[in-house]
Short mmCIF file of C-alpha atoms and ligand atoms in Angstrom, two decimals:
data_model
loop_
_atom_site.label_atom_id
_atom_site.label_comp_id
_atom_site.label_asym_id
_atom_site.label_seq_id
_atom_site.Cartn_x
_atom_site.Cartn_y
_atom_site.Cartn_z
CA UNK A 1 112.65 91.94 61.18
CA UNK A 2 108.97 91.18 61.07
CA UNK A 3 107.05 93.16 63.24
CA UNK A 4 106.04 91.56 66.44
CA UNK A 5 102.22 91.20 66.40
CA UNK A 6 101.35 87.80 68.45
CA UNK A 7 101.10 90.05 71.45
CA UNK A 8 98.34 91.09 74.01
CA UNK A 9 99.55 94.39 75.19
CA UNK A 10 98.05 95.38 78.77
CA UNK A 11 98.85 98.72 80.08
CA UNK A 12 97.48 100.73 83.17
CA UNK A 13 98.29 102.33 86.45
CA UNK A 14 99.60 100.51 89.57
CA UNK A 15 96.90 98.56 91.30
CA UNK A 16 94.68 98.04 88.43
CA UNK A 17 95.29 94.40 88.56
CA UNK A 18 97.39 93.75 85.58
CA UNK A 19 99.60 91.18 86.86
CA UNK A 20 96.76 88.93 88.04
CA UNK A 21 94.65 89.42 85.08
CA UNK A 22 97.26 89.54 82.48
CA UNK A 23 98.47 86.04 83.81
CA UNK A 24 95.18 84.44 83.61
CA UNK A 25 94.63 85.78 80.29
CA UNK A 26 97.83 84.24 79.25
CA UNK A 27 96.79 81.09 80.69
CA UNK A 28 93.43 81.23 78.78
CA UNK A 29 94.85 81.73 75.41
CA UNK A 30 97.99 79.49 76.01
CA UNK A 31 100.28 82.75 75.58
CA UNK A 32 103.57 83.30 77.60
CA UNK A 33 103.22 86.08 80.35
CA UNK A 34 105.58 88.86 80.60
CA UNK A 35 105.47 91.09 83.65
CA UNK A 36 107.63 94.16 82.68
CA UNK A 37 107.20 95.96 85.97
CA UNK A 38 109.02 92.99 87.58
CA UNK A 39 111.87 93.94 85.21
CA UNK A 40 112.01 97.71 86.46
CA UNK A 41 111.78 96.49 90.07
CA UNK A 42 114.66 94.05 89.50
CA UNK A 43 116.83 96.70 88.12
CA UNK A 44 115.95 98.87 90.92
CA UNK A 45 116.84 95.98 93.51
CA UNK A 46 120.30 95.28 91.89
CA UNK A 47 121.20 99.19 91.90
CA UNK A 48 120.34 99.16 95.69
CA UNK A 49 122.20 96.07 96.13
CA UNK A 50 125.23 97.01 94.07
CA UNK A 51 125.24 100.28 96.00
CA UNK A 52 124.92 102.54 92.69
CA UNK A 53 124.43 106.42 93.06
CA UNK A 54 120.49 106.38 92.36
CA UNK A 55 120.89 109.94 91.20
CA UNK A 56 123.57 108.79 88.33
CA UNK A 57 121.51 107.86 85.03
CA UNK A 58 124.73 106.78 83.53
CA UNK A 59 125.61 104.26 86.43
CA UNK A 60 122.09 103.22 86.78
CA UNK A 61 122.12 102.21 83.03
CA UNK A 62 125.50 100.49 83.33
CA UNK A 63 124.17 98.45 86.27
CA UNK A 64 120.83 97.45 84.30
CA UNK A 65 123.08 96.24 81.30
CA UNK A 66 125.11 94.21 83.66
CA UNK A 67 122.44 92.70 85.76
CA UNK A 68 122.21 88.82 84.88
CA UNK A 69 118.33 89.05 84.81
CA UNK A 70 116.14 85.91 84.12
CA UNK A 71 112.28 85.51 84.39
CA UNK A 72 111.41 82.11 85.01
CA UNK A 73 107.42 81.36 84.19
CA UNK A 74 106.73 78.75 86.86
CA UNK A 75 103.45 76.88 87.66
CA UNK A 76 103.16 78.90 91.05
CA UNK A 77 103.67 82.39 89.21
CA UNK A 78 106.50 84.30 87.97
CA UNK A 79 110.06 83.74 89.32
CA UNK A 80 112.54 86.45 89.01
CA UNK A 81 116.56 85.81 89.36
CA UNK A 82 119.66 87.84 89.23
CA UNK A 83 122.15 85.23 88.91
CA UNK A 84 121.68 82.73 91.76
CA UNK A 85 119.45 85.04 93.80
CA UNK A 86 115.80 84.46 93.70
CA UNK A 87 114.37 88.05 94.47
CA UNK A 88 110.63 87.04 93.37
CA UNK A 89 109.86 88.70 96.87
CA UNK A 90 112.45 91.25 97.45
CA UNK A 91 111.48 93.20 94.35
CA UNK A 92 107.98 93.57 95.88
CA UNK A 93 109.16 95.22 99.15
CA UNK A 94 108.06 99.03 99.54
CA UNK A 95 111.58 100.13 99.81
CA UNK A 96 112.09 98.95 96.04
CA UNK A 97 108.86 100.33 95.00
CA UNK A 98 109.53 103.64 96.38
CA UNK A 99 112.91 103.98 94.34
CA UNK A 100 111.77 102.56 90.81
CA UNK A 101 110.93 106.24 89.71
CA UNK A 102 114.71 106.90 89.56
CA UNK A 103 115.53 104.18 87.03
CA UNK A 104 112.15 104.15 84.99
CA UNK A 105 112.76 107.44 83.46
CA UNK A 106 116.34 106.89 82.57
CA UNK A 107 116.21 106.31 78.59
CA UNK A 108 119.20 104.15 78.64
CA UNK A 109 117.58 101.87 81.30
CA UNK A 110 114.51 101.72 79.22
CA UNK A 111 116.03 101.10 75.90
CA UNK A 112 117.87 97.85 77.37
CA UNK A 113 114.83 96.78 79.20
CA UNK A 114 112.77 97.41 76.01
CA UNK A 115 115.15 95.28 74.05
CA UNK A 116 115.00 92.30 76.32
CA UNK A 117 111.01 92.62 76.29
CA UNK A 118 110.99 92.63 72.65
CA UNK A 119 113.16 89.29 72.64
CA UNK A 120 110.79 87.74 75.04
CA UNK A 121 107.84 88.53 72.94
CA UNK A 122 109.44 87.41 69.70
CA UNK A 123 110.00 84.00 71.15
CA UNK A 124 106.46 83.03 71.79
CA UNK A 125 103.08 84.58 71.57
CA UNK A 126 102.78 86.73 74.63
CA UNK A 127 100.52 88.61 76.98
CA UNK A 128 102.69 91.55 77.97
CA UNK A 129 101.61 93.88 80.81
CA UNK A 130 103.32 97.31 82.02
CA UNK A 131 102.90 100.92 81.35
CA UNK A 132 104.28 101.41 77.69
CA UNK A 133 103.57 98.00 76.06
CA UNK A 134 101.05 99.21 73.44
CA UNK A 135 102.75 102.59 72.98
CA UNK A 136 106.38 101.96 72.72
CA UNK A 137 107.40 98.48 73.20
CA UNK A 138 104.76 96.49 71.03
CA UNK A 139 103.10 99.04 69.15
CA UNK A 140 101.79 96.43 66.52
CA UNK A 141 100.25 94.16 69.12
CA UNK A 142 97.16 92.81 67.68
CA UNK A 143 95.13 93.59 70.86
CA UNK A 144 95.81 96.39 73.16
CA UNK A 145 93.93 96.94 76.56
CA UNK A 146 94.16 99.78 79.00
CA UNK A 147 93.17 98.33 82.38
CA UNK A 148 92.13 100.95 84.87
CA UNK A 149 90.27 101.25 88.10
CA UNK A 150 89.43 104.29 90.69
CA UNK A 151 92.35 105.33 92.77
CA UNK A 152 90.29 104.22 95.97
CA UNK A 153 89.69 100.71 94.70
CA UNK A 154 93.31 100.38 93.44
CA UNK A 155 94.41 101.46 96.71
CA UNK A 156 92.25 98.97 98.67
CA UNK A 157 93.59 96.05 96.35
CA UNK A 158 97.31 96.86 97.03
CA UNK A 159 96.55 97.07 100.78
CA UNK A 160 95.19 93.60 100.65
CA UNK A 161 97.81 92.18 98.60
CA UNK A 162 100.47 93.74 101.07
CA UNK A 163 98.57 92.57 104.06
CA UNK A 164 98.36 89.19 102.74
CA UNK A 165 102.18 89.29 102.67
CA UNK A 166 102.34 90.40 106.05
CA UNK A 167 103.51 93.87 105.30
CA UNK A 168 101.86 96.70 107.50
CA UNK A 169 100.72 99.95 105.82
CA UNK A 170 97.92 102.40 106.43
CA UNK A 171 95.55 102.92 103.67
CA UNK A 172 95.82 107.07 103.63
CA UNK A 173 99.57 106.66 103.05
CA UNK A 174 99.59 103.75 100.75
CA UNK A 175 96.78 105.82 98.53
CA UNK A 176 98.98 108.89 98.56
CA UNK A 177 101.73 106.87 97.53
CA UNK A 178 99.91 105.35 94.51
CA UNK A 179 98.64 108.61 93.46
CA UNK A 180 102.29 110.30 93.52
CA UNK A 181 103.31 107.17 91.52
CA UNK A 182 100.66 107.63 89.06
CA UNK A 183 101.46 111.12 88.41
CA UNK A 184 105.19 110.58 88.14
CA UNK A 185 104.44 107.71 85.50
CA UNK A 186 101.87 109.95 83.77
CA UNK A 187 104.10 112.99 83.74
CA UNK A 188 107.40 111.72 82.67
CA UNK A 189 109.16 112.65 79.70
CA UNK A 190 110.09 109.19 78.81
CA UNK A 191 107.56 106.43 77.88
CA UNK A 192 104.63 108.15 79.99
CA UNK A 193 101.74 105.94 80.89
CA UNK A 194 98.98 106.80 78.52
CA UNK A 195 96.12 104.71 76.49
CA UNK A 196 97.41 104.23 73.15
CA UNK A 197 94.94 105.41 70.42
CA UNK A 198 93.90 101.88 69.51
CA UNK A 199 93.92 100.64 73.16
CA UNK A 200 90.41 99.42 74.49
CA UNK A 201 89.67 100.81 78.04
CA UNK A 202 88.64 98.16 80.75
CA UNK A 203 87.61 99.87 84.06
CA UNK A 204 87.63 97.20 86.73
CA UNK A 205 86.55 99.38 89.43
CA UNK A 206 83.35 97.28 89.82
CA UNK A 207 84.51 93.93 88.12
CA UNK A 208 85.74 90.68 89.67
CA UNK A 209 89.08 89.51 88.34
CA UNK A 210 87.00 86.74 86.62
CA UNK A 211 84.97 89.31 85.03
CA UNK A 212 87.99 91.27 83.82
CA UNK A 213 89.73 88.01 82.64
CA UNK A 214 86.87 87.01 80.58
CA UNK A 215 86.45 90.49 79.04
CA UNK A 216 90.07 90.69 77.92
CA UNK A 217 89.96 87.33 76.68
CA UNK A 218 87.05 88.02 74.50
CA UNK A 219 88.55 91.15 73.33
CA UNK A 220 91.79 89.18 72.41
CA UNK A 221 89.97 86.39 70.72
CA UNK A 222 88.04 88.76 68.50
CA UNK A 223 91.19 90.70 67.68
CA UNK A 224 93.49 87.55 67.04
CA UNK A 225 90.75 86.03 64.64
CA UNK A 226 89.84 89.25 63.02
CA UNK A 227 93.61 89.88 62.21
CA UNK A 228 94.40 86.18 61.18
CA UNK A 229 91.68 86.12 58.48
O1 DC B 1 103.51 97.09 87.60
P1 DC B 1 104.62 97.31 88.66
O2 DC B 1 103.84 98.30 89.91
O3 DC B 1 105.14 96.33 88.93
O4 DC B 1 105.67 98.35 88.13
C1 DC B 1 106.71 98.99 88.92
C2 DC B 1 107.13 100.14 88.17
O5 DC B 1 108.02 100.00 87.07
C3 DC B 1 106.01 101.39 88.08
O6 DC B 1 106.11 102.24 89.08
C4 DC B 1 106.21 101.85 86.83
C5 DC B 1 107.58 100.90 86.17
N1 DC B 1 107.22 100.50 84.96
C6 DC B 1 107.44 101.06 83.67
O7 DC B 1 108.04 102.43 83.81
N2 DC B 1 107.21 100.75 82.52
C7 DC B 1 106.63 99.21 82.54
N3 DC B 1 106.38 98.76 81.24
C8 DC B 1 106.29 98.68 83.60
C9 DC B 1 106.62 99.30 84.75
#
């Protein structure tokens, strides 16, 4: 198989603005948008719903393989379906978020989801965001970005996002939870969050969304043009 290269890979920790920014970069470039966090979330939602023992990696992997997952890129954003269930909102609840770490470190779960991600990426030029896009899933991506922001800023953004959806949480516990999730993702044995050697660091702590989108779109244009010539 030809290496997949028509890919803009965006990685970074929770709350760095990856989803919002990646979607807008995809629109600006005319690329598809792939939110891989949504896939780990869907798997977690499915395992909880099926009553799978979250401490049993084999059962988690089997459930993930059986899950009839479908991502639909709609005008009003990404829609996530498992069979007939629209779980777009359900996968963003704190209950699901809390349990993801049990699945996201199971190699067979990742293998299955990584294969799906590569299928999506092979279909169309894609902006893919997650934790291991540049390091594992699309190592040959033409443009790799590591999107970061300070822990305080990321916590403020997550708080505003949850409040907008009517979910009440307090800042300190949210900040502690994000910090803990960061540590787990950075220190796990499988596909840990890290910047690929050829990824460009974009720190959005003091940037607006527009500025982040402009910065990455410019990087992507430069990388895509350079490698097409
Ligand atoms: O980006 P997000 O918060 O929706 O991601 C949810 C979780 O999924 C996050 O805690 C880490 C995990 N994840 C992963 O391990 N690999 C990815 N490519 C994307 C997300």
